[in-house]
Amino acid sequence: MSEESELLCSAKGCRRPAAYKLLWNNPKLHEPERRKTWLACDEHRASLADFLAARGFLRDVEGLA
Ligand SMILES: [Zn+2]
């Protein structure tokens, strides 16, 4: 449905355009240098980052240009 180029927030049910990229790694599943990416809108950046940080997965947060 949506364009490939359209970057939307990864939060469940959210269809807003993403403004941030959350880079994370689950040490039990991933090589240490591997990065998984979640996209987040302004509204969900904090809750998604908190979710990852609470599990020790969050590595970096970058703004999207
Ligand atoms: Zn969102």
Coordinates of C-alpha atoms and ligand atoms in Angstrom, one line a residue:
M1 CA 0.0 0.0 0.0
S2 CA 2.6 2.6 1.0
E3 CA 5.5 3.7 -1.1
E4 CA 8.8 2.0 -0.5
S5 CA 10.4 5.3 -0.1
E6 CA 8.0 6.5 2.6
L7 CA 9.5 6.0 6.0
L8 CA 6.8 5.4 8.6
C9 CA 7.0 5.0 12.4
S10 CA 7.6 1.4 13.6
A11 CA 5.2 1.8 16.6
K12 CA 2.2 -0.5 16.5
G13 CA -0.7 1.1 14.7
C14 CA 1.2 4.3 14.0
R15 CA 1.2 5.6 10.4
R16 CA 3.1 8.9 11.0
P17 CA 6.2 9.7 9.0
A18 CA 9.4 8.8 10.9
A19 CA 11.7 11.5 12.2
Y20 CA 14.2 9.3 14.0
K21 CA 16.1 6.0 13.5
L22 CA 16.7 3.8 16.5
L23 CA 19.7 1.5 16.1
W24 CA 19.6 -1.6 18.3
N25 CA 21.2 -4.9 18.9
N26 CA 20.0 -8.0 20.8
P27 CA 23.3 -9.6 22.0
K28 CA 21.5 -13.0 22.3
L29 CA 20.5 -13.0 18.6
H30 CA 22.8 -10.7 16.8
E31 CA 26.5 -10.3 16.1
P32 CA 27.8 -7.3 18.2
E33 CA 28.4 -5.1 15.2
R34 CA 25.0 -5.8 13.7
R35 CA 22.4 -3.1 13.9
K36 CA 18.6 -3.5 13.6
T37 CA 16.7 -0.4 12.8
W38 CA 13.3 0.9 14.1
L39 CA 11.8 4.1 12.8
A40 CA 10.0 6.5 15.1
C41 CA 7.9 9.6 14.8
D42 CA 8.3 12.4 17.3
E43 CA 5.6 11.0 19.5
H44 CA 6.9 7.5 19.7
R45 CA 10.7 8.1 19.8
A46 CA 10.8 8.1 23.6
S47 CA 8.6 5.1 24.2
L48 CA 10.4 3.0 21.6
A49 CA 13.8 4.0 22.9
D50 CA 12.8 3.3 26.5
F51 CA 11.6 -0.2 25.4
L52 CA 14.9 -1.0 23.8
A53 CA 17.0 0.7 26.5
A54 CA 15.2 -1.3 29.3
R55 CA 16.3 -4.5 27.6
G56 CA 19.9 -3.2 27.0
F57 CA 19.3 -3.3 23.3
L58 CA 19.5 0.4 22.4
R59 CA 22.8 1.5 20.7
D60 CA 22.1 4.8 19.0
V61 CA 19.4 7.2 18.0
E62 CA 19.8 9.3 14.8
G63 CA 17.6 12.0 13.4
L64 CA 16.4 11.5 9.8
A65 CA 17.4 14.3 7.5
Ligands
ZN1 ZN 4.7 6.9 15.9

